């Protein structure tokens, strides 16, 4: 069930049987020569929609598409929020949902660079409850962050599909997931060198100087829709189980 495709009456009824919602959260940033700028937002969205399927008991909220990607800004098309802006936006998204009675909000994340900021946002939101003992608007609210690549067995499948050159950014697994979701957007590009360098970076110009085509440690050339289908199908099953555990937990 998707929030964007529901009426308010359907959501009112949904809330009588579930207080949970899944929010895909990602980033808009370059993903090397054959990866889509939307990769990190598309991956959690594709997996979440596959997990929900036709179920009336799993609600998928809007995708929080632009995240923390300042280090990619030297590549055209990349967009970012400052961490402070993202924290404020997540707090407003959660407050909106909380007002209607949502109590368990599960963020399925597609971008490693978002993790610290999402965790800081959670701490800000919980602080509201902690400061105002008893009557806080956020009392009873539970938030969860899960990176899609950490869903059960997904890492092992990615290792099996790409024993070499999986890398850290513009990985063949994430590119495959987007190719499965959008087969019309499959790109063909040369990788030079075949496996990109690894290393640290600071700001956007420094990143581009160190990683001229945008990749870090990866060779996404083998990415294909067939691999993406296998990854999505496994991740979607694992997401349903993980989300249900979150709903059922204390
Ligand atoms: Ni990515």
PDB file of N, CA and C in Angstrom, residues 142-241:
ATOM      1  N   UNK A 142       8.496   5.218  18.117  1.00  0.00           N
ATOM      2  CA  UNK A 142       9.719   4.450  17.883  1.00  0.00           C
ATOM      3  C   UNK A 142      10.151   4.598  16.429  1.00  0.00           C
ATOM      4  N   UNK A 143      11.433   4.862  16.264  1.00  0.00           N
ATOM      5  CA  UNK A 143      12.008   5.075  14.936  1.00  0.00           C
ATOM      6  C   UNK A 143      13.056   4.005  14.679  1.00  0.00           C
ATOM      7  N   UNK A 144      13.190   3.629  13.412  1.00  0.00           N
ATOM      8  CA  UNK A 144      14.221   2.637  13.081  1.00  0.00           C
ATOM      9  C   UNK A 144      14.915   3.014  11.781  1.00  0.00           C
ATOM     10  N   UNK A 145      16.210   2.810  11.772  1.00  0.00           N
ATOM     11  CA  UNK A 145      17.009   3.002  10.562  1.00  0.00           C
ATOM     12  C   UNK A 145      17.559   1.651  10.132  1.00  0.00           C
ATOM     13  N   UNK A 146      17.319   1.304   8.868  1.00  0.00           N
ATOM     14  CA  UNK A 146      17.923   0.085   8.301  1.00  0.00           C
ATOM     15  C   UNK A 146      18.480   0.423   6.933  1.00  0.00           C
ATOM     16  N   UNK A 147      19.744   0.091   6.707  1.00  0.00           N
ATOM     17  CA  UNK A 147      20.337   0.242   5.378  1.00  0.00           C
ATOM     18  C   UNK A 147      19.950  -0.976   4.540  1.00  0.00           C
ATOM     19  N   UNK A 148      19.495  -0.768   3.302  1.00  0.00           N
ATOM     20  CA  UNK A 148      18.949  -1.919   2.561  1.00  0.00           C
ATOM     21  C   UNK A 148      19.995  -3.001   2.338  1.00  0.00           C
ATOM     22  N   UNK A 149      21.258  -2.607   2.189  1.00  0.00           N
ATOM     23  CA  UNK A 149      22.299  -3.599   1.900  1.00  0.00           C
ATOM     24  C   UNK A 149      22.638  -4.433   3.132  1.00  0.00           C
ATOM     25  N   UNK A 150      22.095  -4.046   4.290  1.00  0.00           N
ATOM     26  CA  UNK A 150      22.318  -4.838   5.501  1.00  0.00           C
ATOM     27  C   UNK A 150      21.149  -5.757   5.818  1.00  0.00           C
ATOM     28  N   UNK A 151      20.125  -5.756   4.982  1.00  0.00           N
ATOM     29  CA  UNK A 151      19.023  -6.688   5.187  1.00  0.00           C
ATOM     30  C   UNK A 151      19.559  -8.117   5.058  1.00  0.00           C
ATOM     31  N   UNK A 152      18.893  -9.038   5.760  1.00  0.00           N
ATOM     32  CA  UNK A 152      19.413 -10.396   5.889  1.00  0.00           C
ATOM     33  C   UNK A 152      19.734 -11.034   4.534  1.00  0.00           C
ATOM     34  N   UNK A 153      20.922 -11.575   4.423  1.00  0.00           N
ATOM     35  CA  UNK A 153      21.423 -12.346   3.273  1.00  0.00           C
ATOM     36  C   UNK A 153      21.734 -11.501   2.040  1.00  0.00           C
ATOM     37  N   UNK A 154      21.434 -10.213   2.068  1.00  0.00           N
ATOM     38  CA  UNK A 154      21.676  -9.377   0.887  1.00  0.00           C
ATOM     39  C   UNK A 154      23.173  -9.212   0.643  1.00  0.00           C
ATOM     40  N   UNK A 155      23.932  -9.004   1.719  1.00  0.00           N
ATOM     41  CA  UNK A 155      25.378  -8.850   1.587  1.00  0.00           C
ATOM     42  C   UNK A 155      26.016 -10.085   0.972  1.00  0.00           C
ATOM     43  N   UNK A 156      25.552 -11.260   1.414  1.00  0.00           N
ATOM     44  CA  UNK A 156      26.117 -12.522   0.906  1.00  0.00           C
ATOM     45  C   UNK A 156      25.813 -12.679  -0.580  1.00  0.00           C
ATOM     46  N   UNK A 157      24.614 -12.326  -0.997  1.00  0.00           N
ATOM     47  CA  UNK A 157      24.265 -12.435  -2.422  1.00  0.00           C
ATOM     48  C   UNK A 157      25.124 -11.473  -3.250  1.00  0.00           C
ATOM     49  N   UNK A 158      25.323 -10.258  -2.767  1.00  0.00           N
ATOM     50  CA  UNK A 158      26.142  -9.275  -3.503  1.00  0.00           C
ATOM     51  C   UNK A 158      27.580  -9.774  -3.635  1.00  0.00           C
ATOM     52  N   UNK A 159      28.072 -10.421  -2.590  1.00  0.00           N
ATOM     53  CA  UNK A 159      29.426 -10.973  -2.625  1.00  0.00           C
ATOM     54  C   UNK A 159      29.522 -12.097  -3.656  1.00  0.00           C
ATOM     55  N   UNK A 160      28.461 -12.904  -3.710  1.00  0.00           N
ATOM     56  CA  UNK A 160      28.432 -14.025  -4.662  1.00  0.00           C
ATOM     57  C   UNK A 160      28.365 -13.489  -6.106  1.00  0.00           C
ATOM     58  N   UNK A 161      27.549 -12.464  -6.326  1.00  0.00           N
ATOM     59  CA  UNK A 161      27.396 -11.913  -7.680  1.00  0.00           C
ATOM     60  C   UNK A 161      28.644 -11.149  -8.125  1.00  0.00           C
ATOM     61  N   UNK A 162      29.281 -10.456  -7.154  1.00  0.00           N
ATOM     62  CA  UNK A 162      30.421  -9.583  -7.492  1.00  0.00           C
ATOM     63  C   UNK A 162      31.569  -9.854  -6.537  1.00  0.00           C
ATOM     64  N   UNK A 163      32.270 -10.988  -6.743  1.00  0.00           N
ATOM     65  CA  UNK A 163      33.354 -11.331  -5.806  1.00  0.00           C
ATOM     66  C   UNK A 163      34.478 -10.296  -5.835  1.00  0.00           C
ATOM     67  N   UNK A 164      34.648  -9.616  -6.973  1.00  0.00           N
ATOM     68  CA  UNK A 164      35.639  -8.546  -7.050  1.00  0.00           C
ATOM     69  C   UNK A 164      34.965  -7.253  -7.497  1.00  0.00           C
ATOM     70  N   UNK A 165      35.481  -6.132  -7.011  1.00  0.00           N
ATOM     71  CA  UNK A 165      35.030  -4.843  -7.518  1.00  0.00           C
ATOM     72  C   UNK A 165      33.633  -4.448  -7.078  1.00  0.00           C
ATOM     73  N   UNK A 166      33.180  -4.965  -5.922  1.00  0.00           N
ATOM     74  CA  UNK A 166      31.894  -4.452  -5.422  1.00  0.00           C
ATOM     75  C   UNK A 166      32.080  -3.009  -4.985  1.00  0.00           C
ATOM     76  N   UNK A 167      33.134  -2.778  -4.181  1.00  0.00           N
ATOM     77  CA  UNK A 167      33.494  -1.407  -3.836  1.00  0.00           C
ATOM     78  C   UNK A 167      32.537  -0.741  -2.876  1.00  0.00           C
ATOM     79  N   UNK A 168      32.670   0.594  -2.785  1.00  0.00           N
ATOM     80  CA  UNK A 168      31.920   1.371  -1.780  1.00  0.00           C
ATOM     81  C   UNK A 168      30.936   2.357  -2.378  1.00  0.00           C
ATOM     82  N   UNK A 169      31.225   2.844  -3.563  1.00  0.00           N
ATOM     83  CA  UNK A 169      30.298   3.817  -4.163  1.00  0.00           C
ATOM     84  C   UNK A 169      30.160   3.541  -5.652  1.00  0.00           C
ATOM     85  N   UNK A 170      28.901   3.651  -6.141  1.00  0.00           N
ATOM     86  CA  UNK A 170      28.563   3.231  -7.500  1.00  0.00           C
ATOM     87  C   UNK A 170      28.845   1.736  -7.631  1.00  0.00           C
ATOM     88  N   UNK A 171      28.284   0.977  -6.703  1.00  0.00           N
ATOM     89  CA  UNK A 171      28.524  -0.469  -6.658  1.00  0.00           C
ATOM     90  C   UNK A 171      27.660  -1.178  -7.703  1.00  0.00           C
ATOM     91  N   UNK A 172      28.122  -2.334  -8.194  1.00  0.00           N
ATOM     92  CA  UNK A 172      27.309  -3.071  -9.167  1.00  0.00           C
ATOM     93  C   UNK A 172      25.959  -3.500  -8.595  1.00  0.00           C
ATOM     94  N   UNK A 173      25.887  -3.743  -7.288  1.00  0.00           N
ATOM     95  CA  UNK A 173      24.606  -4.194  -6.722  1.00  0.00           C
ATOM     96  C   UNK A 173      23.562  -3.081  -6.757  1.00  0.00           C
ATOM     97  N   UNK A 174      23.933  -1.875  -6.364  1.00  0.00           N
ATOM     98  CA  UNK A 174      22.933  -0.793  -6.361  1.00  0.00           C
ATOM     99  C   UNK A 174      22.545  -0.411  -7.794  1.00  0.00           C
ATOM    100  N   UNK A 175      23.533  -0.437  -8.698  1.00  0.00           N
ATOM    101  CA  UNK A 175      23.219  -0.128 -10.102  1.00  0.00           C
ATOM    102  C   UNK A 175      22.269  -1.186 -10.669  1.00  0.00           C
ATOM    103  N   UNK A 176      22.497  -2.459 -10.310  1.00  0.00           N
ATOM    104  CA  UNK A 176      21.612  -3.534 -10.778  1.00  0.00           C
ATOM    105  C   UNK A 176      20.181  -3.347 -10.277  1.00  0.00           C
ATOM    106  N   UNK A 177      20.040  -2.931  -9.022  1.00  0.00           N
ATOM    107  CA  UNK A 177      18.688  -2.730  -8.467  1.00  0.00           C
ATOM    108  C   UNK A 177      17.939  -1.662  -9.276  1.00  0.00           C
ATOM    109  N   UNK A 178      18.633  -0.581  -9.632  1.00  0.00           N
ATOM    110  CA  UNK A 178      17.952   0.473 -10.411  1.00  0.00           C
ATOM    111  C   UNK A 178      17.660  -0.001 -11.835  1.00  0.00           C
ATOM    112  N   UNK A 179      18.544  -0.828 -12.406  1.00  0.00           N
ATOM    113  CA  UNK A 179      18.312  -1.345 -13.762  1.00  0.00           C
ATOM    114  C   UNK A 179      17.107  -2.284 -13.778  1.00  0.00           C
ATOM    115  N   UNK A 180      16.932  -3.026 -12.689  1.00  0.00           N
ATOM    116  CA  UNK A 180      15.742  -3.884 -12.588  1.00  0.00           C
ATOM    117  C   UNK A 180      14.481  -3.016 -12.488  1.00  0.00           C
ATOM    118  N   UNK A 181      14.574  -1.962 -11.673  1.00  0.00           N
ATOM    119  CA  UNK A 181      13.403  -1.089 -11.498  1.00  0.00           C
ATOM    120  C   UNK A 181      13.081  -0.274 -12.744  1.00  0.00           C
ATOM    121  N   UNK A 182      14.130   0.112 -13.468  1.00  0.00           N
ATOM    122  CA  UNK A 182      13.957   0.991 -14.636  1.00  0.00           C
ATOM    123  C   UNK A 182      14.793   0.463 -15.810  1.00  0.00           C
ATOM    124  N   UNK A 183      14.353  -0.646 -16.426  1.00  0.00           N
ATOM    125  CA  UNK A 183      15.162  -1.257 -17.496  1.00  0.00           C
ATOM    126  C   UNK A 183      15.389  -0.313 -18.670  1.00  0.00           C
ATOM    127  N   UNK A 184      14.551   0.697 -18.824  1.00  0.00           N
ATOM    128  CA  UNK A 184      14.744   1.661 -19.904  1.00  0.00           C
ATOM    129  C   UNK A 184      15.898   2.611 -19.649  1.00  0.00           C
ATOM    130  N   UNK A 185      16.447   2.607 -18.437  1.00  0.00           N
ATOM    131  CA  UNK A 185      17.523   3.545 -18.083  1.00  0.00           C
ATOM    132  C   UNK A 185      18.881   2.857 -18.025  1.00  0.00           C
ATOM    133  N   UNK A 186      18.963   1.614 -18.516  1.00  0.00           N
ATOM    134  CA  UNK A 186      20.244   0.899 -18.487  1.00  0.00           C
ATOM    135  C   UNK A 186      21.262   1.636 -19.364  1.00  0.00           C
ATOM    136  N   UNK A 187      22.476   1.829 -18.836  1.00  0.00           N
ATOM    137  CA  UNK A 187      23.539   2.556 -19.555  1.00  0.00           C
ATOM    138  C   UNK A 187      24.680   1.610 -19.889  1.00  0.00           C
ATOM    139  N   UNK A 188      25.394   1.965 -20.933  1.00  0.00           N
ATOM    140  CA  UNK A 188      26.581   1.206 -21.306  1.00  0.00           C
ATOM    141  C   UNK A 188      27.752   2.186 -21.289  1.00  0.00           C
ATOM    142  N   UNK A 189      28.752   1.941 -20.450  1.00  0.00           N
ATOM    143  CA  UNK A 189      29.885   2.878 -20.363  1.00  0.00           C
ATOM    144  C   UNK A 189      31.161   2.118 -20.050  1.00  0.00           C
ATOM    145  N   UNK A 190      32.279   2.627 -20.574  1.00  0.00           N
ATOM    146  CA  UNK A 190      33.579   2.010 -20.292  1.00  0.00           C
ATOM    147  C   UNK A 190      34.019   2.385 -18.879  1.00  0.00           C
ATOM    148  N   UNK A 191      34.727   1.460 -18.194  1.00  0.00           N
ATOM    149  CA  UNK A 191      35.264   1.728 -16.861  1.00  0.00           C
ATOM    150  C   UNK A 191      36.790   1.770 -16.953  1.00  0.00           C
ATOM    151  N   UNK A 192      37.345   2.951 -16.703  1.00  0.00           N
ATOM    152  CA  UNK A 192      38.802   3.099 -16.723  1.00  0.00           C
ATOM    153  C   UNK A 192      39.256   3.841 -15.464  1.00  0.00           C
ATOM    154  N   UNK A 193      40.045   3.148 -14.596  1.00  0.00           N
ATOM    155  CA  UNK A 193      40.404   1.733 -14.655  1.00  0.00           C
ATOM    156  C   UNK A 193      39.192   0.854 -14.373  1.00  0.00           C
ATOM    157  N   UNK A 194      39.390  -0.452 -14.600  1.00  0.00           N
ATOM    158  CA  UNK A 194      38.245  -1.345 -14.425  1.00  0.00           C
ATOM    159  C   UNK A 194      37.682  -1.266 -13.006  1.00  0.00           C
ATOM    160  N   UNK A 195      38.589  -1.347 -12.016  1.00  0.00           N
ATOM    161  CA  UNK A 195      38.170  -1.182 -10.614  1.00  0.00           C
ATOM    162  C   UNK A 195      38.675   0.177 -10.133  1.00  0.00           C
ATOM    163  N   UNK A 196      37.778   0.973  -9.608  1.00  0.00           N
ATOM    164  CA  UNK A 196      38.115   2.348  -9.200  1.00  0.00           C
ATOM    165  C   UNK A 196      39.003   2.337  -7.962  1.00  0.00           C
ATOM    166  N   UNK A 197      39.755   3.412  -7.737  1.00  0.00           N
ATOM    167  CA  UNK A 197      40.590   3.497  -6.525  1.00  0.00           C
ATOM    168  C   UNK A 197      39.733   3.630  -5.259  1.00  0.00           C
ATOM    169  N   UNK A 198      40.376   3.333  -4.121  1.00  0.00           N
ATOM    170  CA  UNK A 198      39.706   3.572  -2.846  1.00  0.00           C
ATOM    171  C   UNK A 198      40.488   4.628  -2.069  1.00  0.00           C
ATOM    172  N   UNK A 199      39.873   5.150  -1.030  1.00  0.00           N
ATOM    173  CA  UNK A 199      40.565   6.142  -0.213  1.00  0.00           C
ATOM    174  C   UNK A 199      39.584   7.072   0.452  1.00  0.00           C
ATOM    175  N   UNK A 200      40.114   8.036   1.198  1.00  0.00           N
ATOM    176  CA  UNK A 200      39.270   8.981   1.909  1.00  0.00           C
ATOM    177  C   UNK A 200      39.103  10.252   1.063  1.00  0.00           C
ATOM    178  N   UNK A 201      38.264  11.160   1.536  1.00  0.00           N
ATOM    179  CA  UNK A 201      38.035  12.419   0.815  1.00  0.00           C
ATOM    180  C   UNK A 201      37.477  13.433   1.800  1.00  0.00           C
ATOM    181  N   UNK A 202      37.465  14.693   1.340  1.00  0.00           N
ATOM    182  CA  UNK A 202      36.971  15.756   2.221  1.00  0.00           C
ATOM    183  C   UNK A 202      35.806  16.469   1.544  1.00  0.00           C
ATOM    184  N   UNK A 203      36.077  17.595   0.852  1.00  0.00           N
ATOM    185  CA  UNK A 203      34.950  18.303   0.233  1.00  0.00           C
ATOM    186  C   UNK A 203      34.755  17.837  -1.214  1.00  0.00           C
ATOM    187  N   UNK A 204      33.855  18.511  -1.929  1.00  0.00           N
ATOM    188  CA  UNK A 204      33.462  18.047  -3.262  1.00  0.00           C
ATOM    189  C   UNK A 204      34.611  18.094  -4.266  1.00  0.00           C
ATOM    190  N   UNK A 205      35.394  19.180  -4.270  1.00  0.00           N
ATOM    191  CA  UNK A 205      36.490  19.268  -5.240  1.00  0.00           C
ATOM    192  C   UNK A 205      37.567  18.230  -4.941  1.00  0.00           C
ATOM    193  N   UNK A 206      37.804  18.009  -3.668  1.00  0.00           N
ATOM    194  CA  UNK A 206      38.774  16.996  -3.254  1.00  0.00           C
ATOM    195  C   UNK A 206      38.309  15.608  -3.720  1.00  0.00           C
ATOM    196  N   UNK A 207      37.025  15.345  -3.573  1.00  0.00           N
ATOM    197  CA  UNK A 207      36.476  14.045  -4.008  1.00  0.00           C
ATOM    198  C   UNK A 207      36.702  13.854  -5.498  1.00  0.00           C
ATOM    199  N   UNK A 208      36.369  14.861  -6.297  1.00  0.00           N
ATOM    200  CA  UNK A 208      36.484  14.691  -7.755  1.00  0.00           C
ATOM    201  C   UNK A 208      37.941  14.524  -8.181  1.00  0.00           C
ATOM    202  N   UNK A 209      38.835  15.212  -7.470  1.00  0.00           N
ATOM    203  CA  UNK A 209      40.269  15.082  -7.786  1.00  0.00           C
ATOM    204  C   UNK A 209      40.736  13.645  -7.526  1.00  0.00           C
ATOM    205  N   UNK A 210      40.278  13.041  -6.441  1.00  0.00           N
ATOM    206  CA  UNK A 210      40.724  11.699  -6.079  1.00  0.00           C
ATOM    207  C   UNK A 210      40.009  10.603  -6.867  1.00  0.00           C
ATOM    208  N   UNK A 211      38.741  10.847  -7.217  1.00  0.00           N
ATOM    209  CA  UNK A 211      37.907   9.827  -7.881  1.00  0.00           C
ATOM    210  C   UNK A 211      37.274  10.452  -9.119  1.00  0.00           C
ATOM    211  N   UNK A 212      38.069  10.588 -10.204  1.00  0.00           N
ATOM    212  CA  UNK A 212      37.647  11.435 -11.335  1.00  0.00           C
ATOM    213  C   UNK A 212      36.358  10.996 -12.015  1.00  0.00           C
ATOM    214  N   UNK A 213      36.036   9.678 -12.039  1.00  0.00           N
ATOM    215  CA  UNK A 213      34.760   9.301 -12.679  1.00  0.00           C
ATOM    216  C   UNK A 213      33.655   9.068 -11.664  1.00  0.00           C
ATOM    217  N   UNK A 214      33.958   9.325 -10.384  1.00  0.00           N
ATOM    218  CA  UNK A 214      32.924   9.291  -9.354  1.00  0.00           C
ATOM    219  C   UNK A 214      32.864   8.010  -8.548  1.00  0.00           C
ATOM    220  N   UNK A 215      33.395   6.887  -9.097  1.00  0.00           N
ATOM    221  CA  UNK A 215      33.312   5.615  -8.376  1.00  0.00           C
ATOM    222  C   UNK A 215      34.359   5.547  -7.265  1.00  0.00           C
ATOM    223  N   UNK A 216      34.053   4.756  -6.226  1.00  0.00           N
ATOM    224  CA  UNK A 216      35.066   4.413  -5.214  1.00  0.00           C
ATOM    225  C   UNK A 216      35.116   2.893  -5.087  1.00  0.00           C
ATOM    226  N   UNK A 217      36.241   2.323  -5.512  1.00  0.00           N
ATOM    227  CA  UNK A 217      36.513   0.898  -5.284  1.00  0.00           C
ATOM    228  C   UNK A 217      35.663  -0.079  -6.079  1.00  0.00           C
ATOM    229  N   UNK A 218      34.846   0.417  -6.992  1.00  0.00           N
ATOM    230  CA  UNK A 218      33.874  -0.484  -7.629  1.00  0.00           C
ATOM    231  C   UNK A 218      34.150  -0.683  -9.114  1.00  0.00           C
ATOM    232  N   UNK A 219      33.583  -1.795  -9.617  1.00  0.00           N
ATOM    233  CA  UNK A 219      33.455  -1.993 -11.059  1.00  0.00           C
ATOM    234  C   UNK A 219      31.987  -2.346 -11.342  1.00  0.00           C
ATOM    235  N   UNK A 220      31.178  -1.350 -11.690  1.00  0.00           N
ATOM    236  CA  UNK A 220      29.751  -1.610 -11.887  1.00  0.00           C
ATOM    237  C   UNK A 220      29.411  -2.104 -13.294  1.00  0.00           C
ATOM    238  N   UNK A 221      30.435  -2.429 -14.128  1.00  0.00           N
ATOM    239  CA  UNK A 221      30.155  -2.873 -15.499  1.00  0.00           C
ATOM    240  C   UNK A 221      29.238  -4.100 -15.559  1.00  0.00           C
ATOM    241  N   UNK A 222      29.375  -5.084 -14.625  1.00  0.00           N
ATOM    242  CA  UNK A 222      28.506  -6.268 -14.729  1.00  0.00           C
ATOM    243  C   UNK A 222      27.057  -6.026 -14.283  1.00  0.00           C
ATOM    244  N   UNK A 223      26.723  -4.828 -13.832  1.00  0.00           N
ATOM    245  CA  UNK A 223      25.353  -4.576 -13.349  1.00  0.00           C
ATOM    246  C   UNK A 223      24.333  -4.878 -14.444  1.00  0.00           C
ATOM    247  N   UNK A 224      23.232  -5.526 -14.071  1.00  0.00           N
ATOM    248  CA  UNK A 224      22.190  -5.866 -15.058  1.00  0.00           C
ATOM    249  C   UNK A 224      20.852  -6.064 -14.348  1.00  0.00           C
ATOM    250  N   UNK A 225      19.746  -5.941 -15.079  1.00  0.00           N
ATOM    251  CA  UNK A 225      18.429  -6.100 -14.461  1.00  0.00           C
ATOM    252  C   UNK A 225      18.222  -7.469 -13.818  1.00  0.00           C
ATOM    253  N   UNK A 226      18.823  -8.525 -14.404  1.00  0.00           N
ATOM    254  CA  UNK A 226      18.631  -9.880 -13.855  1.00  0.00           C
ATOM    255  C   UNK A 226      19.229  -9.974 -12.450  1.00  0.00           C
ATOM    256  N   UNK A 227      20.424  -9.429 -12.272  1.00  0.00           N
ATOM    257  CA  UNK A 227      21.011  -9.405 -10.919  1.00  0.00           C
ATOM    258  C   UNK A 227      20.127  -8.576  -9.989  1.00  0.00           C
ATOM    259  N   UNK A 228      19.657  -7.453 -10.497  1.00  0.00           N
ATOM    260  CA  UNK A 228      18.812  -6.582  -9.685  1.00  0.00           C
ATOM    261  C   UNK A 228      17.564  -7.290  -9.210  1.00  0.00           C
ATOM    262  N   UNK A 229      16.988  -8.096 -10.081  1.00  0.00           N
ATOM    263  CA  UNK A 229      15.767  -8.827  -9.703  1.00  0.00           C
ATOM    264  C   UNK A 229      16.044  -9.776  -8.535  1.00  0.00           C
ATOM    265  N   UNK A 230      17.197 -10.453  -8.598  1.00  0.00           N
ATOM    266  CA  UNK A 230      17.545 -11.380  -7.500  1.00  0.00           C
ATOM    267  C   UNK A 230      17.755 -10.620  -6.194  1.00  0.00           C
ATOM    268  N   UNK A 231      18.444  -9.481  -6.286  1.00  0.00           N
ATOM    269  CA  UNK A 231      18.725  -8.695  -5.071  1.00  0.00           C
ATOM    270  C   UNK A 231      17.419  -8.147  -4.488  1.00  0.00           C
ATOM    271  N   UNK A 232      16.566  -7.610  -5.359  1.00  0.00           N
ATOM    272  CA  UNK A 232      15.312  -6.998  -4.883  1.00  0.00           C
ATOM    273  C   UNK A 232      14.417  -8.066  -4.259  1.00  0.00           C
ATOM    274  N   UNK A 233      14.335  -9.219  -4.882  1.00  0.00           N
ATOM    275  CA  UNK A 233      13.434 -10.239  -4.362  1.00  0.00           C
ATOM    276  C   UNK A 233      13.892 -10.707  -2.975  1.00  0.00           C
ATOM    277  N   UNK A 234      15.211 -10.881  -2.803  1.00  0.00           N
ATOM    278  CA  UNK A 234      15.744 -11.275  -1.488  1.00  0.00           C
ATOM    279  C   UNK A 234      15.558 -10.150  -0.462  1.00  0.00           C
ATOM    280  N   UNK A 235      15.894  -8.933  -0.872  1.00  0.00           N
ATOM    281  CA  UNK A 235      15.817  -7.795   0.057  1.00  0.00           C
ATOM    282  C   UNK A 235      14.372  -7.520   0.471  1.00  0.00           C
ATOM    283  N   UNK A 236      13.440  -7.685  -0.458  1.00  0.00           N
ATOM    284  CA  UNK A 236      12.035  -7.409  -0.148  1.00  0.00           C
ATOM    285  C   UNK A 236      11.520  -8.382   0.905  1.00  0.00           C
ATOM    286  N   UNK A 237      11.879  -9.663   0.746  1.00  0.00           N
ATOM    287  CA  UNK A 237      11.466 -10.678   1.743  1.00  0.00           C
ATOM    288  C   UNK A 237      12.058 -10.344   3.107  1.00  0.00           C
ATOM    289  N   UNK A 238      13.341  -9.999   3.117  1.00  0.00           N
ATOM    290  CA  UNK A 238      14.013  -9.684   4.382  1.00  0.00           C
ATOM    291  C   UNK A 238      13.427  -8.421   5.007  1.00  0.00           C
ATOM    292  N   UNK A 239      13.022  -7.484   4.174  1.00  0.00           N
ATOM    293  CA  UNK A 239      12.438  -6.238   4.689  1.00  0.00           C
ATOM    294  C   UNK A 239      11.107  -6.506   5.385  1.00  0.00           C
ATOM    295  N   UNK A 240      10.266  -7.342   4.782  1.00  0.00           N
ATOM    296  CA  UNK A 240       8.981  -7.673   5.410  1.00  0.00           C
ATOM    297  C   UNK A 240       9.227  -8.252   6.805  1.00  0.00           C
ATOM    298  N   UNK A 241      10.170  -9.192   6.896  1.00  0.00           N
ATOM    299  CA  UNK A 241      10.451  -9.829   8.186  1.00  0.00           C
ATOM    300  C   UNK A 241      10.997  -8.810   9.184  1.00  0.00           C
TER     301      UNK A 241
END
